[in-house]
mmCIF file of N, CA, C and O in Angstrom:
data_model
loop_
_atom_site.group_PDB
_atom_site.id
_atom_site.type_symbol
_atom_site.label_atom_id
_atom_site.label_comp_id
_atom_site.label_asym_id
_atom_site.label_seq_id
_atom_site.Cartn_x
_atom_site.Cartn_y
_atom_site.Cartn_z
ATOM 1 N N MET A 1 38.912 110.437 85.700
ATOM 2 C CA MET A 1 40.074 109.874 86.107
ATOM 3 C C MET A 1 41.114 109.307 86.694
ATOM 4 O O MET A 1 39.829 107.813 87.223
ATOM 5 N N LEU A 2 41.974 108.339 86.067
ATOM 6 C CA LEU A 2 42.253 107.520 86.216
ATOM 7 C C LEU A 2 44.149 107.407 87.114
ATOM 8 O O LEU A 2 44.283 108.692 87.207
ATOM 9 N N SER A 3 44.113 106.552 87.780
ATOM 10 C CA SER A 3 45.381 106.535 88.775
ATOM 11 C C SER A 3 46.192 105.613 88.899
ATOM 12 O O SER A 3 45.187 104.135 88.605
ATOM 13 N N LYS A 4 47.676 105.085 89.120
ATOM 14 C CA LYS A 4 47.859 104.200 89.130
ATOM 15 C C LYS A 4 49.221 104.422 89.751
ATOM 16 O O LYS A 4 49.851 105.007 90.067
ATOM 17 N N GLU A 5 49.551 102.935 90.413
ATOM 18 C CA GLU A 5 50.296 102.876 91.644
ATOM 19 C C GLU A 5 51.674 102.863 91.136
ATOM 20 O O GLU A 5 52.106 101.254 90.240
ATOM 21 N N ILE A 6 53.115 103.172 91.305
ATOM 22 C CA ILE A 6 53.989 102.605 90.535
ATOM 23 C C ILE A 6 55.250 102.345 91.606
ATOM 24 O O ILE A 6 56.083 103.345 92.190
ATOM 25 N N LYS A 7 56.068 101.657 91.704
ATOM 26 C CA LYS A 7 57.377 101.562 93.119
ATOM 27 C C LYS A 7 58.673 102.441 92.251
ATOM 28 O O LYS A 7 57.915 101.482 90.757
ATOM 29 N N ILE A 8 58.950 103.010 92.117
ATOM 30 C CA ILE A 8 60.810 103.795 91.631
ATOM 31 C C ILE A 8 61.725 102.565 92.086
ATOM 32 O O ILE A 8 61.996 102.243 92.942
ATOM 33 N N GLN A 9 62.087 102.259 90.779
ATOM 34 C CA GLN A 9 63.022 100.753 90.690
ATOM 35 C C GLN A 9 64.705 101.315 90.765
ATOM 36 O O GLN A 9 65.488 100.806 90.590
ATOM 37 N N ASN A 10 64.831 102.594 89.953
ATOM 38 C CA ASN A 10 66.157 103.536 90.023
ATOM 39 C C ASN A 10 66.767 103.181 91.098
ATOM 40 O O ASN A 10 66.566 103.736 92.129
ATOM 41 N N PRO A 11 68.015 102.897 91.112
ATOM 42 C CA PRO A 11 68.536 102.944 92.724
ATOM 43 C C PRO A 11 69.150 104.282 92.809
ATOM 44 O O PRO A 11 69.199 104.781 94.131
ATOM 45 N N SER A 12 69.194 105.495 91.950
ATOM 46 C CA SER A 12 69.286 106.809 92.469
ATOM 47 C C SER A 12 67.864 107.550 92.299
ATOM 48 O O SER A 12 67.655 108.867 92.756
ATOM 49 N N GLY A 13 66.911 106.772 92.328
ATOM 50 C CA GLY A 13 65.621 107.497 92.892
ATOM 51 C C GLY A 13 64.996 108.077 91.399
ATOM 52 O O GLY A 13 65.753 107.938 90.397
ATOM 53 N N LEU A 14 64.250 108.784 92.166
ATOM 54 C CA LEU A 14 63.369 110.245 90.303
ATOM 55 C C LEU A 14 64.887 110.698 90.260
ATOM 56 O O LEU A 14 64.171 112.176 90.928
ATOM 57 N N HIS A 15 65.836 111.160 90.173
ATOM 58 C CA HIS A 15 66.589 112.155 90.323
ATOM 59 C C HIS A 15 66.889 112.952 89.051
ATOM 60 O O HIS A 15 66.075 112.900 88.456
ATOM 61 N N ALA A 16 67.718 114.516 89.008
ATOM 62 C CA ALA A 16 67.354 114.995 87.794
ATOM 63 C C ALA A 16 67.421 114.574 86.671
ATOM 64 O O ALA A 16 66.009 115.207 85.824
ATOM 65 N N ARG A 17 68.041 113.776 85.889
ATOM 66 C CA ARG A 17 67.369 112.974 84.683
ATOM 67 C C ARG A 17 65.862 112.515 84.240
ATOM 68 O O ARG A 17 65.420 112.914 83.263
ATOM 69 N N PRO A 18 65.500 111.194 85.178
ATOM 70 C CA PRO A 18 64.582 111.215 84.732
ATOM 71 C C PRO A 18 63.355 112.184 84.874
ATOM 72 O O PRO A 18 62.634 111.931 84.502
ATOM 73 N N ALA A 19 63.272 112.900 86.167
ATOM 74 C CA ALA A 19 62.734 113.849 86.610
ATOM 75 C C ALA A 19 62.561 114.649 85.540
ATOM 76 O O ALA A 19 60.836 114.779 84.942
ATOM 77 N N SER A 20 63.074 115.252 84.880
ATOM 78 C CA SER A 20 63.020 116.127 83.599
ATOM 79 C C SER A 20 62.657 114.931 82.348
ATOM 80 O O SER A 20 61.043 115.510 81.959
ATOM 81 N N ALA A 21 62.978 114.191 81.863
ATOM 82 C CA ALA A 21 62.328 113.491 81.090
ATOM 83 C C ALA A 21 60.464 113.217 81.134
ATOM 84 O O ALA A 21 59.902 112.681 80.589
ATOM 85 N N PHE A 22 60.521 112.580 82.701
ATOM 86 C CA PHE A 22 58.754 112.799 82.874
ATOM 87 C C PHE A 22 58.087 113.754 82.962
ATOM 88 O O PHE A 22 56.821 113.355 82.865
ATOM 89 N N THR A 23 58.876 114.413 83.019
ATOM 90 C CA THR A 23 58.098 116.252 83.558
ATOM 91 C C THR A 23 57.727 116.725 82.090
ATOM 92 O O THR A 23 56.437 117.099 81.681
ATOM 93 N N ARG A 24 58.937 116.256 81.255
ATOM 94 C CA ARG A 24 58.453 116.503 79.746
ATOM 95 C C ARG A 24 57.696 115.743 78.792
ATOM 96 O O ARG A 24 56.889 115.929 78.207
ATOM 97 N N CYS A 25 57.375 114.599 79.516
ATOM 98 C CA CYS A 25 56.311 113.502 78.943
ATOM 99 C C CYS A 25 55.549 114.203 79.554
ATOM 100 O O CYS A 25 54.124 114.451 78.643
ATOM 101 N N ALA A 26 55.049 113.864 80.582
ATOM 102 C CA ALA A 26 53.371 114.633 81.598
ATOM 103 C C ALA A 26 53.323 116.164 80.544
ATOM 104 O O ALA A 26 51.626 116.352 80.846
ATOM 105 N N ALA A 27 54.159 116.903 80.348
ATOM 106 C CA ALA A 27 53.586 117.969 79.532
ATOM 107 C C ALA A 27 53.144 117.954 78.024
ATOM 108 O O ALA A 27 51.983 118.845 77.447
ATOM 109 N N GLY A 28 53.657 117.012 78.144
ATOM 110 C CA GLY A 28 52.754 116.549 76.120
ATOM 111 C C GLY A 28 51.054 115.897 76.351
ATOM 112 O O GLY A 28 51.080 116.122 74.845
ATOM 113 N N PHE A 29 50.901 115.968 77.402
ATOM 114 C CA PHE A 29 48.967 115.730 77.548
ATOM 115 C C PHE A 29 48.353 116.689 77.820
ATOM 116 O O PHE A 29 48.760 117.443 79.311
ATOM 117 N N ASN A 30 47.307 116.503 77.492
ATOM 118 C CA ASN A 30 46.018 117.908 78.144
ATOM 119 C C ASN A 30 45.821 117.547 79.202
ATOM 120 O O ASN A 30 45.157 118.446 80.504
ATOM 121 N N SER A 31 45.643 116.149 80.056
ATOM 122 C CA SER A 31 45.562 116.097 81.168
ATOM 123 C C SER A 31 45.934 116.712 82.348
ATOM 124 O O SER A 31 47.515 117.213 82.163
ATOM 125 N N SER A 32 45.235 117.099 83.221
ATOM 126 C CA SER A 32 45.612 117.178 84.683
ATOM 127 C C SER A 32 46.251 116.114 84.622
ATOM 128 O O SER A 32 45.911 115.087 85.456
ATOM 129 N N ILE A 33 47.641 116.170 85.681
ATOM 130 C CA ILE A 33 48.427 115.153 86.330
ATOM 131 C C ILE A 33 49.091 115.513 87.440
ATOM 132 O O ILE A 33 49.670 115.833 87.402
ATOM 133 N N THR A 34 49.019 114.860 88.696
ATOM 134 C CA THR A 34 49.563 114.702 89.111
ATOM 135 C C THR A 34 50.558 113.168 89.998
ATOM 136 O O THR A 34 49.747 112.263 89.599
ATOM 137 N N LEU A 35 51.236 113.737 90.352
ATOM 138 C CA LEU A 35 52.600 112.804 91.285
ATOM 139 C C LEU A 35 52.335 113.216 92.654
ATOM 140 O O LEU A 35 52.380 113.971 94.014
ATOM 141 N N SER A 36 52.729 111.538 93.368
ATOM 142 C CA SER A 36 52.502 111.508 95.192
ATOM 143 C C SER A 36 52.640 110.364 95.376
ATOM 144 O O SER A 36 52.459 109.332 95.136
ATOM 145 N N LYS A 37 53.904 110.656 96.666
ATOM 146 C CA LYS A 37 54.029 109.721 97.208
ATOM 147 C C LYS A 37 53.552 108.666 98.339
ATOM 148 O O LYS A 37 52.486 110.012 99.138
ATOM 149 N N GLN A 38 53.274 107.716 98.859
ATOM 150 C CA GLN A 38 52.375 107.248 100.271
ATOM 151 C C GLN A 38 52.450 108.091 101.185
ATOM 152 O O GLN A 38 53.544 108.734 101.703
ATOM 153 N N GLY A 39 51.090 108.757 101.706
ATOM 154 C CA GLY A 39 51.094 109.863 102.758
ATOM 155 C C GLY A 39 51.531 111.186 102.497
ATOM 156 O O GLY A 39 51.655 111.791 103.436
ATOM 157 N N GLY A 40 52.100 111.769 101.451
ATOM 158 C CA GLY A 40 52.182 112.302 100.597
ATOM 159 C C GLY A 40 51.172 113.647 100.220
ATOM 160 O O GLY A 40 49.894 112.800 98.906
ATOM 161 N N LYS A 41 51.045 114.647 99.669
ATOM 162 C CA LYS A 41 50.403 115.381 98.735
ATOM 163 C C LYS A 41 50.730 115.722 97.416
ATOM 164 O O LYS A 41 51.828 115.071 97.148
ATOM 165 N N PRO A 42 50.014 114.844 96.586
ATOM 166 C CA PRO A 42 49.405 114.907 95.481
ATOM 167 C C PRO A 42 50.445 116.450 94.810
ATOM 168 O O PRO A 42 50.052 117.784 94.958
ATOM 169 N N VAL A 43 51.182 116.516 93.994
ATOM 170 C CA VAL A 43 52.211 117.361 93.494
ATOM 171 C C VAL A 43 51.862 117.572 91.696
ATOM 172 O O VAL A 43 51.689 116.909 91.232
ATOM 173 N N ASN A 44 51.847 118.432 91.367
ATOM 174 C CA ASN A 44 51.620 119.012 89.306
ATOM 175 C C ASN A 44 52.838 118.272 88.759
ATOM 176 O O ASN A 44 54.099 118.197 89.057
ATOM 177 N N ALA A 45 52.879 117.338 88.037
ATOM 178 C CA ALA A 45 54.005 116.215 87.846
ATOM 179 C C ALA A 45 54.040 116.849 86.078
ATOM 180 O O ALA A 45 55.075 116.233 85.647
ATOM 181 N N LYS A 46 53.996 118.091 86.323
ATOM 182 C CA LYS A 46 53.904 118.560 85.013
ATOM 183 C C LYS A 46 55.488 119.798 84.980
ATOM 184 O O LYS A 46 55.549 120.217 84.108
ATOM 185 N N SER A 47 55.156 119.927 86.531
ATOM 186 C CA SER A 47 56.744 120.764 87.197
ATOM 187 C C SER A 47 57.587 120.304 87.664
ATOM 188 O O SER A 47 57.357 119.219 88.811
ATOM 189 N N MET A 48 58.820 120.076 87.036
ATOM 190 C CA MET A 48 60.381 119.809 87.200
ATOM 191 C C MET A 48 60.462 119.862 89.035
ATOM 192 O O MET A 48 61.055 118.945 89.545
ATOM 193 N N ILE A 49 60.656 121.126 89.393
ATOM 194 C CA ILE A 49 60.422 121.674 90.657
ATOM 195 C C ILE A 49 59.402 120.776 91.552
ATOM 196 O O ILE A 49 60.293 120.000 92.628
ATOM 197 N N MET A 50 58.330 120.447 91.596
ATOM 198 C CA MET A 50 57.795 119.793 92.087
ATOM 199 C C MET A 50 57.878 118.254 93.084
ATOM 200 O O MET A 50 57.402 117.686 93.455
ATOM 201 N N VAL A 51 58.385 118.122 91.582
ATOM 202 C CA VAL A 51 58.365 116.387 90.719
ATOM 203 C C VAL A 51 59.547 115.874 91.940
ATOM 204 O O VAL A 51 59.840 115.453 92.637
ATOM 205 N N LEU A 52 60.453 116.823 91.875
ATOM 206 C CA LEU A 52 62.133 116.846 92.835
ATOM 207 C C LEU A 52 61.728 116.963 94.223
ATOM 208 O O LEU A 52 62.421 116.394 94.959
ATOM 209 N N SER A 53 60.888 118.104 94.327
ATOM 210 C CA SER A 53 60.242 117.980 96.033
ATOM 211 C C SER A 53 60.260 116.641 96.617
ATOM 212 O O SER A 53 60.052 116.890 97.929
ATOM 213 N N GLN A 54 60.124 115.933 96.392
ATOM 214 C CA GLN A 54 59.189 114.956 96.395
ATOM 215 C C GLN A 54 60.465 113.557 97.602
ATOM 216 O O GLN A 54 59.862 113.041 97.579
ATOM 217 N N SER A 55 61.616 113.825 96.763
ATOM 218 C CA SER A 55 62.411 113.389 97.195
ATOM 219 C C SER A 55 62.099 111.851 96.693
ATOM 220 O O SER A 55 62.430 111.002 98.230
ATOM 221 N N LEU A 56 62.026 111.484 96.170
ATOM 222 C CA LEU A 56 61.709 109.744 95.267
ATOM 223 C C LEU A 56 63.012 109.198 94.773
ATOM 224 O O LEU A 56 63.315 108.728 94.049
ATOM 225 N N VAL A 57 63.000 108.476 96.476
ATOM 226 C CA VAL A 57 64.301 107.505 96.441
ATOM 227 C C VAL A 57 63.820 106.150 95.804
ATOM 228 O O VAL A 57 62.506 105.381 95.623
ATOM 229 N N CYS A 58 64.399 105.257 95.746
ATOM 230 C CA CYS A 58 64.341 103.691 95.130
ATOM 231 C C CYS A 58 63.784 103.457 96.683
ATOM 232 O O CYS A 58 64.097 103.270 97.664
ATOM 233 N N GLY A 59 62.520 102.846 95.716
ATOM 234 C CA GLY A 59 61.700 101.799 96.648
ATOM 235 C C GLY A 59 60.410 102.271 96.765
ATOM 236 O O GLY A 59 59.523 101.480 97.607
ATOM 237 N N THR A 60 60.656 103.519 96.844
ATOM 238 C CA THR A 60 58.965 104.677 96.741
ATOM 239 C C THR A 60 58.191 104.324 96.044
ATOM 240 O O THR A 60 58.287 104.000 95.090
ATOM 241 N N THR A 61 57.027 104.100 96.638
ATOM 242 C CA THR A 61 55.598 104.174 95.756
ATOM 243 C C THR A 61 55.099 105.408 95.627
ATOM 244 O O THR A 61 54.630 106.086 96.401
ATOM 245 N N VAL A 62 54.523 105.430 94.419
ATOM 246 C CA VAL A 62 54.002 107.465 93.643
ATOM 247 C C VAL A 62 53.170 106.573 93.569
ATOM 248 O O VAL A 62 52.935 105.145 92.621
ATOM 249 N N THR A 63 51.697 107.665 92.865
ATOM 250 C CA THR A 63 50.684 107.379 92.998
ATOM 251 C C THR A 63 50.497 108.397 91.330
ATOM 252 O O THR A 63 50.594 109.531 91.735
ATOM 253 N N ILE A 64 50.261 108.394 90.295
ATOM 254 C CA ILE A 64 50.222 109.168 89.251
ATOM 255 C C ILE A 64 49.017 109.204 88.608
ATOM 256 O O ILE A 64 48.394 107.853 89.050
ATOM 257 N N THR A 65 48.134 110.333 88.810
ATOM 258 C CA THR A 65 46.651 110.372 88.767
ATOM 259 C C THR A 65 46.889 111.556 87.332
ATOM 260 O O THR A 65 47.156 112.467 87.346
ATOM 261 N N ALA A 66 45.696 111.065 87.080
ATOM 262 C CA ALA A 66 45.723 112.068 85.620
ATOM 263 C C ALA A 66 43.820 112.339 85.156
ATOM 264 O O ALA A 66 42.987 111.507 85.618
ATOM 265 N N ASP A 67 43.708 113.590 84.869
ATOM 266 C CA ASP A 67 42.183 113.927 84.379
ATOM 267 C C ASP A 67 42.401 114.282 83.678
ATOM 268 O O ASP A 67 42.808 115.178 83.478
ATOM 269 N N GLY A 68 41.645 113.766 82.319
ATOM 270 C CA GLY A 68 40.924 114.649 81.236
ATOM 271 C C GLY A 68 40.804 113.219 80.162
ATOM 272 O O GLY A 68 41.056 112.390 80.636
ATOM 273 N N LYS A 69 40.512 114.307 78.632
ATOM 274 C CA LYS A 69 40.538 113.132 77.775
ATOM 275 C C LYS A 69 41.457 112.437 77.485
ATOM 276 O O LYS A 69 41.184 111.359 76.467
ATOM 277 N N ASP A 70 42.441 112.663 77.323
ATOM 278 C CA ASP A 70 43.967 111.109 77.067
ATOM 279 C C ASP A 70 44.895 111.017 78.502
ATOM 280 O O ASP A 70 45.691 110.571 78.340
ATOM 281 N N GLU A 71 43.988 110.825 79.344
ATOM 282 C CA GLU A 71 44.232 109.889 80.695
ATOM 283 C C GLU A 71 44.164 107.855 80.510
ATOM 284 O O GLU A 71 45.523 108.378 81.077
ATOM 285 N N THR A 72 43.892 107.773 80.000
ATOM 286 C CA THR A 72 44.126 106.617 80.113
ATOM 287 C C THR A 72 45.776 106.361 79.114
ATOM 288 O O THR A 72 46.416 105.767 80.017
ATOM 289 N N GLU A 73 45.901 107.125 77.997
ATOM 290 C CA GLU A 73 47.280 106.794 77.314
ATOM 291 C C GLU A 73 48.495 107.647 78.509
ATOM 292 O O GLU A 73 49.282 107.328 78.045
ATOM 293 N N ALA A 74 47.610 108.568 79.013
ATOM 294 C CA ALA A 74 49.131 109.549 80.222
ATOM 295 C C ALA A 74 49.523 108.654 81.708
ATOM 296 O O ALA A 74 50.988 108.345 81.382
ATOM 297 N N ILE A 75 48.900 107.608 81.547
ATOM 298 C CA ILE A 75 48.961 106.991 82.772
ATOM 299 C C ILE A 75 49.626 105.500 82.423
ATOM 300 O O ILE A 75 50.771 105.724 82.707
ATOM 301 N N ALA A 76 49.148 105.165 80.776
ATOM 302 C CA ALA A 76 50.327 104.302 80.403
ATOM 303 C C ALA A 76 51.106 104.751 80.603
ATOM 304 O O ALA A 76 52.728 103.854 80.648
ATOM 305 N N LYS A 77 51.979 105.724 79.323
ATOM 306 C CA LYS A 77 53.127 106.185 79.059
ATOM 307 C C LYS A 77 53.670 106.701 80.156
ATOM 308 O O LYS A 77 55.177 106.245 80.663
ATOM 309 N N LEU A 78 53.117 107.140 81.172
ATOM 310 C CA LEU A 78 54.284 107.457 82.316
ATOM 311 C C LEU A 78 54.375 106.601 83.211
ATOM 312 O O LEU A 78 55.469 106.724 83.641
ATOM 313 N N THR A 79 53.771 105.685 83.313
ATOM 314 C CA THR A 79 53.733 104.211 84.247
ATOM 315 C C THR A 79 54.675 103.444 83.298
ATOM 316 O O THR A 79 55.791 103.278 84.584
ATOM 317 N N GLU A 80 55.383 103.569 82.054
ATOM 318 C CA GLU A 80 55.855 102.610 81.829
ATOM 319 C C GLU A 80 57.188 103.636 81.226
ATOM 320 O O GLU A 80 58.519 102.648 81.694
ATOM 321 N N LEU A 81 57.329 105.066 81.569
ATOM 322 C CA LEU A 81 58.743 105.801 81.386
ATOM 323 C C LEU A 81 59.437 105.167 82.428
ATOM 324 O O LEU A 81 60.299 105.323 83.007
ATOM 325 N N ILE A 82 58.587 105.517 84.164
ATOM 326 C CA ILE A 82 59.022 105.159 85.279
ATOM 327 C C ILE A 82 59.799 103.929 85.533
ATOM 328 O O ILE A 82 60.555 103.671 85.977
ATOM 329 N N ALA A 83 58.733 103.161 84.647
ATOM 330 C CA ALA A 83 59.476 101.070 85.044
ATOM 331 C C ALA A 83 60.834 101.464 84.056
ATOM 332 O O ALA A 83 61.678 100.480 84.497
ATOM 333 N N SER A 84 60.907 102.338 82.970
ATOM 334 C CA SER A 84 62.204 102.540 82.410
ATOM 335 C C SER A 84 63.339 102.890 83.201
ATOM 336 O O SER A 84 64.697 102.553 82.526
ATOM 337 N N PHE A 85 63.276 103.570 84.071
ATOM 338 C CA PHE A 85 64.484 103.878 84.391
ATOM 339 C C PHE A 85 65.121 103.068 85.359
ATOM 340 O O PHE A 85 65.155 102.545 86.835
ATOM 341 N N THR A 86 66.172 102.872 85.358
ATOM 342 C CA THR A 86 66.949 102.003 85.823
ATOM 343 C C THR A 86 68.561 102.188 86.102
ATOM 344 O O THR A 86 69.179 101.398 86.093
ATOM 345 N N GLU A 87 68.617 103.238 85.440
ATOM 346 C CA GLU A 87 70.386 104.072 85.481
ATOM 347 C C GLU A 87 70.588 103.394 84.659
ATOM 348 O O GLU A 87 70.343 102.091 83.460
#
């Protein structure tokens, strides 16, 4: 199991369009993947509704956790994707 923290830099946060891209990317991995904000409960990162329910605004630090055969690749790709969301 691997985890990595990253701060949301997009001025609009992780709204519908980037959340959709994030969940599509997460769904492409076999690993179990969760997303959580500081002090929050981990949610399924492959579910757009669950990701949007986190209300991830600019400046929020999130933790991506992956557990499975492709966990290293999943963490790398998903953190890179979040960092690329700059509007």
